[in-house]
PDB file of C-alpha atoms in Angstrom:
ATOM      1  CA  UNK A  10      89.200  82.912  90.094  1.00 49.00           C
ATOM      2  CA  UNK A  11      86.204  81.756  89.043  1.00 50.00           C
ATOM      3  CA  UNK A  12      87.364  78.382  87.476  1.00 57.00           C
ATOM      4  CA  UNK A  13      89.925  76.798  90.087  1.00 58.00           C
ATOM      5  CA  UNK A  14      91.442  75.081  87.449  1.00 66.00           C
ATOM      6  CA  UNK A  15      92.552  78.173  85.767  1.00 70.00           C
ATOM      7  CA  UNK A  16      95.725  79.547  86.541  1.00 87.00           C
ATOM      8  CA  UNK A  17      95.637  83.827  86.394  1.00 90.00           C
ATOM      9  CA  UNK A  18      98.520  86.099  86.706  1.00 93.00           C
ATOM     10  CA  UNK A  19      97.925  89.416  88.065  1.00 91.00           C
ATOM     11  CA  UNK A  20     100.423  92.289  86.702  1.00 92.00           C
ATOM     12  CA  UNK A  21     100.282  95.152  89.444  1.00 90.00           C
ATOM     13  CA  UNK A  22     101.545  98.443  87.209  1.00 86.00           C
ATOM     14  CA  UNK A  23     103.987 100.677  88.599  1.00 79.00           C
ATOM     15  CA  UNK A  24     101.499 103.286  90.875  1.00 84.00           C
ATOM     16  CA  UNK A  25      99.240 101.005  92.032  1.00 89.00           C
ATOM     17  CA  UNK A  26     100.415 101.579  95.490  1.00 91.00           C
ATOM     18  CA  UNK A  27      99.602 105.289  95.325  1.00 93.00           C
ATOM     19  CA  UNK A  28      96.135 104.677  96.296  1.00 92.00           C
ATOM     20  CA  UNK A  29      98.077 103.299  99.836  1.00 93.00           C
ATOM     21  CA  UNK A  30      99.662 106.754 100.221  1.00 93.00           C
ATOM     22  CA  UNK A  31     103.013 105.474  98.761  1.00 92.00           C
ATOM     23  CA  UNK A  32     105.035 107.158  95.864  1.00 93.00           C
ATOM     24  CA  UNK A  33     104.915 106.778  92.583  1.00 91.00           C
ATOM     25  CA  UNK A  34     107.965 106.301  90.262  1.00 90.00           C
ATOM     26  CA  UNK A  35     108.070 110.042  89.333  1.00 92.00           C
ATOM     27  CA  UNK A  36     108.253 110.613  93.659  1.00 94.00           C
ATOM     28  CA  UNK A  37     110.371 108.191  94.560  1.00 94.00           C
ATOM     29  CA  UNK A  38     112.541 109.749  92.347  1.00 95.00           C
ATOM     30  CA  UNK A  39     112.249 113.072  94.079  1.00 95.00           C
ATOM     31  CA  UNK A  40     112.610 111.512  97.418  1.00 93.00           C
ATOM     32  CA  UNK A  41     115.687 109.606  96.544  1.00 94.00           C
ATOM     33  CA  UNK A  42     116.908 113.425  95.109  1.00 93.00           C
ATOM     34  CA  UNK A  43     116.362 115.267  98.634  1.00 90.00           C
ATOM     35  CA  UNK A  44     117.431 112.011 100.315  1.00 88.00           C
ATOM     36  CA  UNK A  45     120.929 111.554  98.704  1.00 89.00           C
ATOM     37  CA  UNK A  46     121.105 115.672  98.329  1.00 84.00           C
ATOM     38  CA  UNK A  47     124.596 115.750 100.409  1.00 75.00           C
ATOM     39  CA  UNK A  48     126.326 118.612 100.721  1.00 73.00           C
ATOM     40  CA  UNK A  49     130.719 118.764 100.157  1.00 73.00           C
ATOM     41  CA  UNK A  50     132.033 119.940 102.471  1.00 70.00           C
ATOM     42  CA  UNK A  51     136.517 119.618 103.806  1.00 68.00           C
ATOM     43  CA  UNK A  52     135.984 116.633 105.160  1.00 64.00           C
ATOM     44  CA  UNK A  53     134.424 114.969 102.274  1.00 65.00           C
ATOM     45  CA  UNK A  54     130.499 114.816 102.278  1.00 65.00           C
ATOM     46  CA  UNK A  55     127.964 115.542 105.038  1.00 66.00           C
ATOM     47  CA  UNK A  56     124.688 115.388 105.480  1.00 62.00           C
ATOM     48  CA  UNK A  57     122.195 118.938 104.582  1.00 61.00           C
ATOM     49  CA  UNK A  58     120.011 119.480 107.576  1.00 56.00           C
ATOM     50  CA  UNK A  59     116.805 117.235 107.613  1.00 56.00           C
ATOM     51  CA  UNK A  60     118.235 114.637 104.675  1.00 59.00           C
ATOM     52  CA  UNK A  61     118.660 111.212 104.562  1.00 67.00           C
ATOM     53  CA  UNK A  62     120.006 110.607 108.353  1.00 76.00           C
ATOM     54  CA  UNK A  63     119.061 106.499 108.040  1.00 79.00           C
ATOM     55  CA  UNK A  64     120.628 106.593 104.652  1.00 83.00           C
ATOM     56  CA  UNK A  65     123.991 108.067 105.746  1.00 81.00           C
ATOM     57  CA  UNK A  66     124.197 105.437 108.674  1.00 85.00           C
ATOM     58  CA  UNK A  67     123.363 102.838 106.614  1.00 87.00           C
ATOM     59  CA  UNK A  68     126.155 103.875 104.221  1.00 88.00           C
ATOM     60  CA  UNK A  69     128.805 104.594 106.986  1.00 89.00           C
ATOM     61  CA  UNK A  70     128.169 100.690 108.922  1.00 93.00           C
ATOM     62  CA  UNK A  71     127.846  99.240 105.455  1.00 93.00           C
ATOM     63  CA  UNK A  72     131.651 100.505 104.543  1.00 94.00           C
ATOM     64  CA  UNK A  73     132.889  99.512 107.724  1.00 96.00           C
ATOM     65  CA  UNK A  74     131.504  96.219 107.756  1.00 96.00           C
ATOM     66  CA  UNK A  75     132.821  95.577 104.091  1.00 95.00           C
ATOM     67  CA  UNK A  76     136.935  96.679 105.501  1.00 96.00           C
ATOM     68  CA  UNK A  77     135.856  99.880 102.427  1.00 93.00           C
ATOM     69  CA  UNK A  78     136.249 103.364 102.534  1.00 93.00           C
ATOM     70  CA  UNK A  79     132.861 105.341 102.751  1.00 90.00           C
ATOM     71  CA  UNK A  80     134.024 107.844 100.241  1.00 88.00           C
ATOM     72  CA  UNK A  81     133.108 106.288  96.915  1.00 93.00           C
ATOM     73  CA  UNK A  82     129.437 105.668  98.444  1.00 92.00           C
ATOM     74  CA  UNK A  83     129.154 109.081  99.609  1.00 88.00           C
ATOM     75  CA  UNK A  84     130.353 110.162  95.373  1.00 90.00           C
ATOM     76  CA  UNK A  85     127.576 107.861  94.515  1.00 94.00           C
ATOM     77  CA  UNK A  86     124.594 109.096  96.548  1.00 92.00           C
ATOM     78  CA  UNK A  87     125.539 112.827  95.803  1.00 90.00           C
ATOM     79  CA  UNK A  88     126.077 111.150  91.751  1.00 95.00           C
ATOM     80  CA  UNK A  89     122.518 109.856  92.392  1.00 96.00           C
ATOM     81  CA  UNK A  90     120.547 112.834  93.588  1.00 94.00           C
ATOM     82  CA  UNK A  91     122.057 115.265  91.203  1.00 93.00           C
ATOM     83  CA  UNK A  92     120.954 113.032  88.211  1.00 97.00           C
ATOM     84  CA  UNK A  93     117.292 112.232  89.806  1.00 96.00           C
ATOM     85  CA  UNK A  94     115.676 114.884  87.789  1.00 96.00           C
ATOM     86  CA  UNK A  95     116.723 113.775  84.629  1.00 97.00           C
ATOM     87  CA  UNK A  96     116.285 110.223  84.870  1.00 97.00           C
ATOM     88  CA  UNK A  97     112.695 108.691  83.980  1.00 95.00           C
ATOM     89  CA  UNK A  98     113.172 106.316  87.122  1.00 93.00           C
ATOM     90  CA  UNK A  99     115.531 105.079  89.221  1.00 95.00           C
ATOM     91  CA  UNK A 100     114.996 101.572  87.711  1.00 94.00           C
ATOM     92  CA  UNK A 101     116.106 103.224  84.513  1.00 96.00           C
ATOM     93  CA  UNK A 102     119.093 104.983  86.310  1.00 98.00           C
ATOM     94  CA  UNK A 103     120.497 101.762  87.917  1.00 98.00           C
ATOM     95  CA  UNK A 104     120.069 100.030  84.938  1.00 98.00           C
ATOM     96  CA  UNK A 105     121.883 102.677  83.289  1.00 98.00           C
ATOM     97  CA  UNK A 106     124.910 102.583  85.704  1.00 99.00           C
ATOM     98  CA  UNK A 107     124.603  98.758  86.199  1.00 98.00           C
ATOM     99  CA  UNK A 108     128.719  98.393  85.864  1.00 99.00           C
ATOM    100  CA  UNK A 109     128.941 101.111  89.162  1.00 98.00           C
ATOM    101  CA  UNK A 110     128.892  99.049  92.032  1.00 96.00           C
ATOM    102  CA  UNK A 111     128.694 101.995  94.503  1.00 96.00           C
ATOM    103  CA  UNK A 112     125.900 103.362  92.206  1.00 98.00           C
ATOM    104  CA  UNK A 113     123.904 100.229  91.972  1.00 98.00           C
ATOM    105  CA  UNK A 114     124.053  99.779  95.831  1.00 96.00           C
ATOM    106  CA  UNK A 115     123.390 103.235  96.895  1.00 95.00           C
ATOM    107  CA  UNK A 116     120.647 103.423  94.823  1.00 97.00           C
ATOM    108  CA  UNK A 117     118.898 100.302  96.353  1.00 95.00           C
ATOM    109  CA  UNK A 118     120.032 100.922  99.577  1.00 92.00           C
ATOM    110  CA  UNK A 119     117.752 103.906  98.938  1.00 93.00           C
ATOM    111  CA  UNK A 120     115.126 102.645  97.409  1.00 94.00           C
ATOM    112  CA  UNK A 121     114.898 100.524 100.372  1.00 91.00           C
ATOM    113  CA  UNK A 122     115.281 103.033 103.384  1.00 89.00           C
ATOM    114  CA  UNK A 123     112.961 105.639 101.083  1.00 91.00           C
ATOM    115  CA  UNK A 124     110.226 102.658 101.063  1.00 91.00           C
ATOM    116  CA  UNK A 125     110.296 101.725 104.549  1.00 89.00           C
ATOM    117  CA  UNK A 126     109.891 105.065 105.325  1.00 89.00           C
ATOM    118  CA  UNK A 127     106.946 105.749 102.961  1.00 91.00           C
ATOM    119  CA  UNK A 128     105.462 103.003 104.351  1.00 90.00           C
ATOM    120  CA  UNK A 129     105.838 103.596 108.011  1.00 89.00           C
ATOM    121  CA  UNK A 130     103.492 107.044 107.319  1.00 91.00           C
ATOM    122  CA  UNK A 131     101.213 104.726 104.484  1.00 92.00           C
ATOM    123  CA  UNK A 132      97.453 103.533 105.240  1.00 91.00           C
ATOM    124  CA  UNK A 133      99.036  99.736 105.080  1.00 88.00           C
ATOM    125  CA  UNK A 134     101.127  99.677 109.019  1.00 87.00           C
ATOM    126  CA  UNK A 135     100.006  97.982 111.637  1.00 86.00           C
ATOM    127  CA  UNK A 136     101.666  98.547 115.312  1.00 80.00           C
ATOM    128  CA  UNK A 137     103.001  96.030 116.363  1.00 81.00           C
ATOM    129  CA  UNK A 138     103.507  96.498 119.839  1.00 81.00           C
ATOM    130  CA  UNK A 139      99.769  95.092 120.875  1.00 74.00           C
ATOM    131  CA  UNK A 140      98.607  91.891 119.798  1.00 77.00           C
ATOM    132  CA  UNK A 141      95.085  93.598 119.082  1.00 79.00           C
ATOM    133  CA  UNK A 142      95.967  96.089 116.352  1.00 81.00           C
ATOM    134  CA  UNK A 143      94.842  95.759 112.743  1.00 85.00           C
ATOM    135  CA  UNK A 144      94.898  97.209 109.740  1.00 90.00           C
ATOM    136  CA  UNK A 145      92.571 100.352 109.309  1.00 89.00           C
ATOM    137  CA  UNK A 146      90.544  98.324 106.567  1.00 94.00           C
ATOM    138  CA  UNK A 147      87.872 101.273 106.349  1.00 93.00           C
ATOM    139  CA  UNK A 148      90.474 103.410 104.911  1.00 91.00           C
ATOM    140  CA  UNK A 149      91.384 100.728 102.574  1.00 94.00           C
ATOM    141  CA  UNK A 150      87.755 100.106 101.657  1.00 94.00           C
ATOM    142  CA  UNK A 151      88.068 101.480  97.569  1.00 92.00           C
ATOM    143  CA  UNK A 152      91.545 100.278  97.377  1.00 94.00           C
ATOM    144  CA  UNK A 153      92.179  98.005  94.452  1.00 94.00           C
ATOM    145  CA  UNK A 154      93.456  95.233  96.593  1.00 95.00           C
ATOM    146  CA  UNK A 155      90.157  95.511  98.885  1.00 96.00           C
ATOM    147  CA  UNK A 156      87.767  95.251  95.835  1.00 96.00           C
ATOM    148  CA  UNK A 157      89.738  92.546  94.464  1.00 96.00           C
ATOM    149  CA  UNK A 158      89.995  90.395  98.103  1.00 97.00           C
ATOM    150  CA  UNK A 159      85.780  90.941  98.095  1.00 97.00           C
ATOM    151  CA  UNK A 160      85.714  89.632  94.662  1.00 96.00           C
ATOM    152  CA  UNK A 161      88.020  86.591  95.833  1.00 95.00           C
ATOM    153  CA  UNK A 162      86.185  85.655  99.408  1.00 97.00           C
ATOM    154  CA  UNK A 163      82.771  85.317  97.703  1.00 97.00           C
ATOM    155  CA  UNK A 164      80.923  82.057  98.296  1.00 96.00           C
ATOM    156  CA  UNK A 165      84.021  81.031 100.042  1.00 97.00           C
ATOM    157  CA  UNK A 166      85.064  79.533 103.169  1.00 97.00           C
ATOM    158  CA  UNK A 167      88.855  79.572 104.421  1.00 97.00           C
ATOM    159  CA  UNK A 168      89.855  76.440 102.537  1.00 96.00           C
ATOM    160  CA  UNK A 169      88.315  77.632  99.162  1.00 96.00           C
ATOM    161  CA  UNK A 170      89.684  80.930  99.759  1.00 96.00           C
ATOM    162  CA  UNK A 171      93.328  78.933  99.948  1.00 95.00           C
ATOM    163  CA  UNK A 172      92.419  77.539  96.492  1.00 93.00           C
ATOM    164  CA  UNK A 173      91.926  80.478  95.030  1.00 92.00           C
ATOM    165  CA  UNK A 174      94.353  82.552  95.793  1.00 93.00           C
ATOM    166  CA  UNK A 175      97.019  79.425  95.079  1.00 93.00           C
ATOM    167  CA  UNK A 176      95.826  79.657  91.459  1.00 92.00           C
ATOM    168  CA  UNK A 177      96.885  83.381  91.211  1.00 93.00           C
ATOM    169  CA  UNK A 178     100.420  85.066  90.964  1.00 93.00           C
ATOM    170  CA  UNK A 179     101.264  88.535  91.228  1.00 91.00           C
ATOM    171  CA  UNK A 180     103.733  90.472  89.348  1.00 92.00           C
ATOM    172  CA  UNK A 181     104.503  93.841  90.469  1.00 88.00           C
ATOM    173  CA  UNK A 182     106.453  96.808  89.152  1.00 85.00           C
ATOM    174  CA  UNK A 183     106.149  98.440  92.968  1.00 82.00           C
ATOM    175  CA  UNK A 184     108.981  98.087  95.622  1.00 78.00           C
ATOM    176  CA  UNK A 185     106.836  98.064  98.646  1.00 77.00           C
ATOM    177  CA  UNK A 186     105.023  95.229  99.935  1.00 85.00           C
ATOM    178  CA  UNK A 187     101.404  96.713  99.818  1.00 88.00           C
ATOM    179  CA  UNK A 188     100.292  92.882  98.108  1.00 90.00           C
ATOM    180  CA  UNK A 189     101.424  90.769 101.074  1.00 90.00           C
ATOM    181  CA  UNK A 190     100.698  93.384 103.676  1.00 90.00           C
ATOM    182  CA  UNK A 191      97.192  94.078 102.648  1.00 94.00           C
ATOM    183  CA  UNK A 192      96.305  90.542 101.826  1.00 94.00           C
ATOM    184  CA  UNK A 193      98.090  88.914 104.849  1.00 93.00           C
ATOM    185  CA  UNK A 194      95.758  91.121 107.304  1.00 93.00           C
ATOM    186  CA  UNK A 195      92.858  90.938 105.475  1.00 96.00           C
ATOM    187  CA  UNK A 196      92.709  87.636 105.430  1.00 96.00           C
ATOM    188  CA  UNK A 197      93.932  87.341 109.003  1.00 94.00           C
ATOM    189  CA  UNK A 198      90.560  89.612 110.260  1.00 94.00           C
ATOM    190  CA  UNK A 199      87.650  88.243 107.533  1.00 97.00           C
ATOM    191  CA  UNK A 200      88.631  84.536 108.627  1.00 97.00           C
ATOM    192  CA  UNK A 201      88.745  85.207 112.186  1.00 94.00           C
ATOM    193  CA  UNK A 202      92.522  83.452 112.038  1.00 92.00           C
ATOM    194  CA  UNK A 203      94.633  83.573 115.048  1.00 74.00           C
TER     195      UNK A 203
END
């Protein structure tokens, strides 16, 4: 960052976005649990009051859009959530159960709804219904990614700023998008761009 012809990777650990008020591993695992908890019932699965509503949707549209039967989805998310608590992640799990279609899909179709929920109720959303709403940056202010954007914009206009961030790539063991979101908008307000 400080030599611009240095390249420097950036590995974000798993967690990281818990400072953002989004879950860790161990939690999403728990989430994923109550959000796949389904209950059987004669009519093959439903949903336990106050679980996973998106989720089941999701599921339901997703079968009918394929020409599939719902059922071996439904199997899969109640598979899911009673194996949650034994299974160090869900990265683990999938991996696990790579061969199970219905598994492997289930379980990122709820990685995906549990994330965009997470991160609806985070510190990182912005509304986007008025043109004048930002990011709440003085709740972000001891964040990692706010210490490291104060260490990157020092001495440095717009165009340097470009430079330096081009010479850095991210890897991250997180499923949200806390990086783009938080750099995005913070860039957007401290460079007064449109």
């Amino acid at each position: 960052m400080g030599n611009e012809d240095r390249s420097n990777v950036i590995v974000v650990g798993a967690g990281a976005s818990q400072e953002f008020d989004l879950p860790t591993g161990a939690e999403l695992t728990e989430i994923l649990q109550n959000n796949l908890a389904f209950q059987r019932s004669d009519g093959g699965l439903s949903l336990r009051p106050g679980n996973g509503r998106e989720l089941f949707v999701a599921l339901r549209d997703y079968a009918a859009r394929q020409g599939k039967p719902v059922a071996p989805l439904q199997e899969a998310t109640l598979f899911i959530s009673e194996n949650m608590a034994l299974a160090p992640s869900i990265d683990n799990f999938l991996d696990t159960h790579k061969s199970d279609e219905e598994i492997v899909l289930v379980g990122k179709i709820a990685i995906a709804n549990a994330i965009l929920a997470a991160e609806r109720t985070s510190k990182l959303p912005v509304d986007p219904s008025n043109i004048y709403n930002r990011m709440r940056f003085e709740e972000l202010r001891e964040t990692w990614a706010s210490v490291f954007f104060k260490i990157i914009v020092v001495k440095r206009d717009y165009e340097a700023f470009l430079a330096a961030i081009s010479s850095i790539t991210f890897i991250s063991f997180n499923y949200d998008r806390c990086i783009k979101q938080f750099f995005t908008h913070a860039a957007r307000s401290y460079f007064r761009l449109a």
